[in-house]
Short mmCIF file of C-alpha atoms in Angstrom, two decimals:
data_model
loop_
_atom_site.label_atom_id
_atom_site.label_comp_id
_atom_site.label_asym_id
_atom_site.label_seq_id
_atom_site.Cartn_x
_atom_site.Cartn_y
_atom_site.Cartn_z
CA MET A 153 15.71 -168.94 -6.32
CA SER A 154 14.79 -167.00 -9.45
CA SER A 155 11.31 -167.08 -10.90
CA ALA A 156 10.80 -167.73 -14.58
CA ALA A 157 9.66 -164.73 -16.55
CA GLY A 158 6.13 -164.89 -17.94
CA PRO A 159 5.44 -164.69 -21.65
CA ASP A 160 6.04 -161.34 -23.26
CA PRO A 161 2.63 -159.98 -24.32
CA SER A 162 4.29 -158.40 -27.33
CA GLU A 163 5.16 -161.89 -28.60
CA ALA A 164 1.59 -163.20 -28.46
CA PRO A 165 0.17 -163.99 -31.88
CA GLU A 166 -1.85 -161.13 -33.28
CA GLU A 167 -5.50 -162.02 -33.54
CA ARG A 168 -6.91 -161.70 -37.03
CA ARG A 169 -10.22 -162.14 -38.78
CA PHE A 170 -8.96 -163.22 -42.21
CA LEU A 171 -7.08 -166.37 -43.20
CA SER A 172 -4.55 -166.70 -46.00
CA THR A 173 -5.08 -169.50 -48.52
CA ALA A 174 -2.30 -171.51 -46.87
CA GLU A 175 -3.83 -171.03 -43.41
CA ALA A 176 -7.28 -172.04 -44.63
CA ALA A 177 -5.82 -175.22 -46.15
CA ALA A 178 -3.92 -175.95 -42.92
CA LEU A 179 -7.08 -175.44 -40.85
CA GLU A 180 -8.97 -177.88 -43.08
CA ARG A 181 -6.14 -180.45 -42.79
CA GLU A 182 -6.28 -180.10 -39.02
CA LEU A 183 -10.00 -180.87 -39.03
CA LEU A 184 -9.63 -183.81 -41.41
CA GLU A 185 -6.45 -185.39 -40.05
CA ASP A 186 -6.24 -184.49 -36.35
CA TYR A 187 -9.91 -184.16 -35.44
CA ARG A 188 -10.99 -186.92 -37.84
CA PHE A 189 -13.79 -184.97 -39.45
CA GLY A 190 -14.97 -186.69 -42.62
CA ARG A 191 -14.95 -184.87 -45.95
CA GLN A 192 -18.69 -185.43 -46.40
CA GLN A 193 -19.26 -184.24 -42.82
CA LEU A 194 -17.52 -180.92 -43.51
CA LEU A 195 -19.43 -180.44 -46.76
CA GLU A 196 -22.70 -181.10 -44.94
CA LEU A 197 -21.86 -178.67 -42.13
CA CYS A 198 -20.85 -175.93 -44.58
CA GLY A 199 -23.77 -176.49 -46.94
CA HIS A 200 -26.34 -176.53 -44.15
CA ALA A 201 -24.88 -173.35 -42.63
CA SER A 202 -24.87 -171.68 -46.06
CA ALA A 203 -28.59 -172.40 -46.41
CA VAL A 204 -29.21 -171.02 -42.92
CA ALA A 205 -27.36 -167.84 -43.90
CA VAL A 206 -29.68 -167.48 -46.91
CA THR A 207 -32.70 -167.77 -44.59
CA LYS A 208 -31.30 -165.02 -42.37
CA ALA A 209 -30.59 -162.64 -45.24
CA PHE A 210 -33.86 -163.47 -47.05
CA PRO A 211 -36.40 -164.72 -44.46
CA LEU A 212 -39.12 -166.81 -46.05
CA PRO A 213 -42.07 -164.93 -44.47
CA ALA A 214 -40.84 -161.69 -46.05
CA LEU A 215 -40.59 -163.15 -49.57
CA SER A 216 -43.20 -163.32 -52.29
CA ARG A 217 -43.78 -166.65 -54.02
CA LYS A 218 -41.48 -165.66 -56.87
CA GLN A 219 -38.74 -164.50 -54.51
CA ARG A 220 -38.56 -167.96 -52.95
CA THR A 221 -37.09 -169.37 -56.15
CA VAL A 222 -33.31 -169.77 -55.84
CA LEU A 223 -30.88 -170.62 -58.62
CA VAL A 224 -27.82 -172.45 -57.23
CA VAL A 225 -24.88 -172.44 -59.66
CA CYS A 226 -22.36 -175.17 -58.84
CA GLY A 227 -18.84 -175.79 -60.10
CA PRO A 228 -17.04 -179.17 -60.25
CA GLU A 229 -14.81 -178.62 -57.19
CA GLN A 230 -15.45 -178.54 -53.44
CA ASN A 231 -17.44 -175.29 -53.49
CA GLY A 232 -19.84 -176.87 -55.95
CA ALA A 233 -20.40 -179.77 -53.55
CA VAL A 234 -21.21 -177.28 -50.78
CA GLY A 235 -23.68 -175.68 -53.19
CA LEU A 236 -25.44 -179.02 -53.75
CA VAL A 237 -25.84 -179.49 -50.00
CA CYS A 238 -27.03 -175.89 -49.66
CA ALA A 239 -29.69 -176.45 -52.34
CA ARG A 240 -30.96 -179.58 -50.57
CA HIS A 241 -31.32 -177.75 -47.26
CA LEU A 242 -33.01 -174.79 -48.96
CA ARG A 243 -35.63 -177.25 -50.23
CA VAL A 244 -36.06 -178.56 -46.66
CA PHE A 245 -36.51 -174.95 -45.50
CA GLU A 246 -39.33 -174.57 -48.08
CA TYR A 247 -37.49 -172.43 -50.62
CA GLU A 248 -37.68 -173.48 -54.27
CA PRO A 249 -34.13 -174.19 -55.47
CA THR A 250 -33.05 -175.02 -59.01
CA ILE A 251 -29.48 -176.15 -59.73
CA PHE A 252 -27.23 -175.36 -62.68
CA TYR A 253 -24.31 -177.80 -62.57
CA PRO A 254 -22.72 -177.71 -66.03
CA MET A 255 -19.54 -179.69 -65.29
CA ARG A 256 -20.53 -182.59 -63.08
CA SER A 257 -17.68 -184.07 -61.09
CA LEU A 258 -16.98 -187.80 -61.36
CA ASP A 259 -16.11 -187.84 -57.67
CA LEU A 260 -18.35 -190.39 -55.91
CA LEU A 261 -19.25 -187.95 -53.12
CA HIS A 262 -20.36 -185.30 -55.63
CA ARG A 263 -22.41 -187.93 -57.43
CA ASP A 264 -24.08 -188.94 -54.15
CA LEU A 265 -24.93 -185.32 -53.35
CA THR A 266 -26.36 -184.90 -56.85
CA THR A 267 -28.51 -188.00 -56.41
CA GLN A 268 -29.86 -186.66 -53.11
CA CYS A 269 -30.97 -183.46 -54.84
CA GLU A 270 -32.54 -185.37 -57.72
CA LYS A 271 -34.41 -187.66 -55.32
CA MET A 272 -35.81 -184.56 -53.59
CA ASP A 273 -37.17 -183.36 -56.97
CA ILE A 274 -34.86 -180.36 -57.18
CA PRO A 275 -34.72 -179.47 -60.88
CA PHE A 276 -31.41 -179.25 -62.75
CA LEU A 277 -31.06 -176.84 -65.67
CA SER A 278 -29.53 -178.26 -68.83
CA TYR A 279 -28.28 -174.79 -69.81
CA LEU A 280 -28.10 -171.29 -68.34
CA PRO A 281 -29.96 -168.69 -70.40
CA THR A 282 -27.67 -166.04 -71.84
CA GLU A 283 -30.52 -163.53 -71.72
CA VAL A 284 -30.02 -162.08 -68.28
CA GLN A 285 -33.57 -160.80 -68.00
CA LEU A 286 -34.92 -164.36 -68.21
CA ILE A 287 -32.97 -165.25 -65.06
CA ASN A 288 -33.96 -162.01 -63.31
CA GLU A 289 -37.61 -162.78 -63.97
CA ALA A 290 -37.50 -166.48 -63.09
CA TYR A 291 -35.61 -166.37 -59.77
CA GLY A 292 -35.59 -164.35 -56.59
CA LEU A 293 -31.87 -164.80 -55.90
CA VAL A 294 -28.79 -166.75 -57.02
CA VAL A 295 -26.27 -168.73 -54.98
CA ASP A 296 -22.73 -168.66 -56.39
CA ALA A 297 -21.02 -171.98 -55.59
CA VAL A 298 -18.86 -172.06 -58.71
CA LEU A 299 -15.26 -171.53 -57.59
CA GLY A 300 -13.55 -171.75 -54.21
CA PRO A 301 -10.22 -170.40 -52.96
CA GLY A 302 -7.32 -171.21 -55.25
CA VAL A 303 -9.48 -172.23 -58.22
CA GLU A 304 -9.13 -170.03 -61.30
CA PRO A 305 -11.91 -169.69 -63.88
CA GLY A 306 -9.60 -171.01 -66.59
CA GLU A 307 -9.02 -174.22 -64.65
CA VAL A 308 -12.65 -175.36 -64.75
CA GLY A 309 -13.45 -174.67 -68.37
CA GLY A 310 -15.85 -172.80 -70.59
CA PRO A 311 -19.29 -173.54 -69.10
CA CYS A 312 -18.32 -172.19 -65.66
CA THR A 313 -16.54 -169.19 -67.18
CA ARG A 314 -19.63 -168.37 -69.25
CA ALA A 315 -21.85 -168.80 -66.19
CA LEU A 316 -19.75 -166.31 -64.23
CA ALA A 317 -19.98 -163.80 -67.09
CA THR A 318 -23.78 -164.10 -66.89
CA LEU A 319 -23.88 -163.82 -63.08
CA LYS A 320 -22.00 -160.50 -63.27
CA LEU A 321 -24.91 -158.97 -65.16
CA LEU A 322 -27.80 -160.03 -62.91
CA SER A 323 -29.89 -157.50 -61.02
CA ILE A 324 -31.31 -159.99 -58.48
CA PRO A 325 -29.43 -160.64 -55.20
CA LEU A 326 -26.32 -162.83 -55.35
CA VAL A 327 -25.02 -164.97 -52.45
CA SER A 328 -21.41 -166.19 -52.74
CA LEU A 329 -20.16 -169.19 -50.76
CA ASP A 330 -16.71 -168.82 -49.14
CA ILE A 331 -15.37 -166.33 -51.69
CA PRO A 332 -16.94 -164.59 -54.68
CA SER A 333 -16.08 -166.83 -57.63
CA GLY A 334 -13.18 -165.47 -59.65
CA TRP A 335 -11.75 -163.31 -56.87
CA ASP A 336 -8.17 -163.88 -55.79
CA ALA A 337 -8.53 -165.37 -52.30
CA GLU A 338 -5.52 -163.42 -51.03
CA THR A 339 -5.86 -159.98 -52.56
CA GLY A 340 -9.46 -159.82 -53.69
CA SER A 341 -8.29 -158.82 -57.16
CA ASP A 342 -11.17 -158.77 -59.66
CA ALA A 343 -13.37 -157.41 -56.88
CA GLU A 344 -14.15 -154.36 -59.01
CA ASP A 345 -14.74 -156.06 -62.36
CA GLY A 346 -15.86 -159.49 -61.11
CA LEU A 347 -18.87 -160.69 -59.15
CA ARG A 348 -20.24 -158.25 -56.59
CA PRO A 349 -22.37 -160.34 -54.26
CA ASP A 350 -24.94 -158.91 -51.88
CA VAL A 351 -24.19 -161.67 -49.35
CA LEU A 352 -20.95 -163.50 -48.55
CA VAL A 353 -20.91 -166.70 -46.47
CA SER A 354 -17.37 -167.39 -45.26
CA LEU A 355 -16.89 -171.10 -44.59
CA ALA A 356 -15.02 -171.98 -41.35
CA ALA A 357 -13.42 -168.50 -41.28
CA PRO A 358 -13.18 -165.47 -43.60
CA LYS A 359 -10.47 -165.49 -46.25
CA ARG A 360 -8.27 -162.44 -46.82
CA CYS A 361 -10.21 -161.30 -49.87
CA ALA A 362 -13.27 -160.84 -47.64
CA GLY A 363 -11.70 -157.57 -46.53
CA ARG A 364 -12.80 -156.13 -49.88
CA PHE A 365 -16.38 -157.36 -49.64
CA SER A 366 -18.81 -154.44 -49.53
CA GLY A 367 -22.18 -156.17 -49.81
CA ARG A 368 -25.11 -156.04 -47.41
CA HIS A 369 -24.51 -159.17 -45.31
CA HIS A 370 -21.37 -161.10 -44.36
CA PHE A 371 -21.83 -164.31 -42.40
CA VAL A 372 -19.26 -166.74 -41.05
CA ALA A 373 -20.25 -170.41 -40.96
CA GLY A 374 -17.70 -171.85 -38.57
CA ARG A 375 -19.38 -172.87 -35.36
CA PHE A 376 -18.14 -176.42 -35.94
CA VAL A 377 -14.50 -175.29 -35.68
CA PRO A 378 -13.20 -176.49 -32.27
CA ASP A 379 -12.04 -173.84 -29.80
CA ASP A 380 -8.47 -175.16 -29.80
CA VAL A 381 -8.29 -174.76 -33.56
CA ARG A 382 -9.68 -171.22 -33.34
CA ARG A 383 -6.98 -170.35 -30.83
CA LYS A 384 -4.23 -172.00 -32.86
CA PHE A 385 -5.12 -169.92 -35.91
CA ALA A 386 -5.74 -166.82 -33.79
CA LEU A 387 -9.22 -166.31 -35.17
CA ARG A 388 -11.18 -163.34 -33.91
CA LEU A 389 -14.77 -164.13 -34.74
CA PRO A 390 -18.10 -163.01 -33.32
CA GLY A 391 -19.96 -165.21 -30.87
CA TYR A 392 -22.75 -167.43 -32.10
CA THR A 393 -26.19 -166.78 -30.66
CA GLY A 394 -28.14 -169.63 -29.11
CA THR A 395 -27.99 -172.63 -31.41
CA ASP A 396 -27.14 -170.61 -34.55
CA CYS A 397 -24.56 -172.15 -36.88
CA VAL A 398 -23.77 -168.79 -38.56
CA ALA A 399 -22.87 -165.37 -37.19
CA ALA A 400 -23.03 -161.95 -38.82
CA LEU A 401 -19.76 -160.05 -39.25
#
């Protein structure tokens, strides 16, 4: 009787830290279709974790009153919805968020998230000052929730493109959600001439462009990803401490 040969270790999938755009989309489909996560549920998990990452990079006790003011710039797509949730949780955590949301989505979920922020008395800017110093003086930091993976600046129109041009010039800290807006999610092109965030919060798992991130803090917000899904996509991510929903990379 012959025994079956065990798996060849050389054929095991190579573990990786960064997902391609196609892999990230497949992971999200797996959560939505196989695990029956709801779209609003995922936005809430990612937005809450993004706010927690802000608290870790900029702890409230260490901030002056002025530094607690946070400008959250939201685009019309999914990343913008995560930004709305992030702003709401920052208010709960006793920061002072203001939202700039120049191209409001007609999607009912986005409208609900907007209403929640309005009901919590989070102010919305009607325009973003073009004088950079006004923003530097008014806020302690900015959250970039304008564009997500696969969304080009030209696809969302002028107001978002102009906002990104302003964000490039700021001297206050910048926190980007999932990827720095305007970067190519695969190659990180525009990393030199585009936004250069101080903090990157990778949602679910880091995207390939994160390999070019050189800021001070990189967090992954993916504790909600089931272990089987992590194994399927061969993710190599740090362990989460205690009840933390984010981990530093």
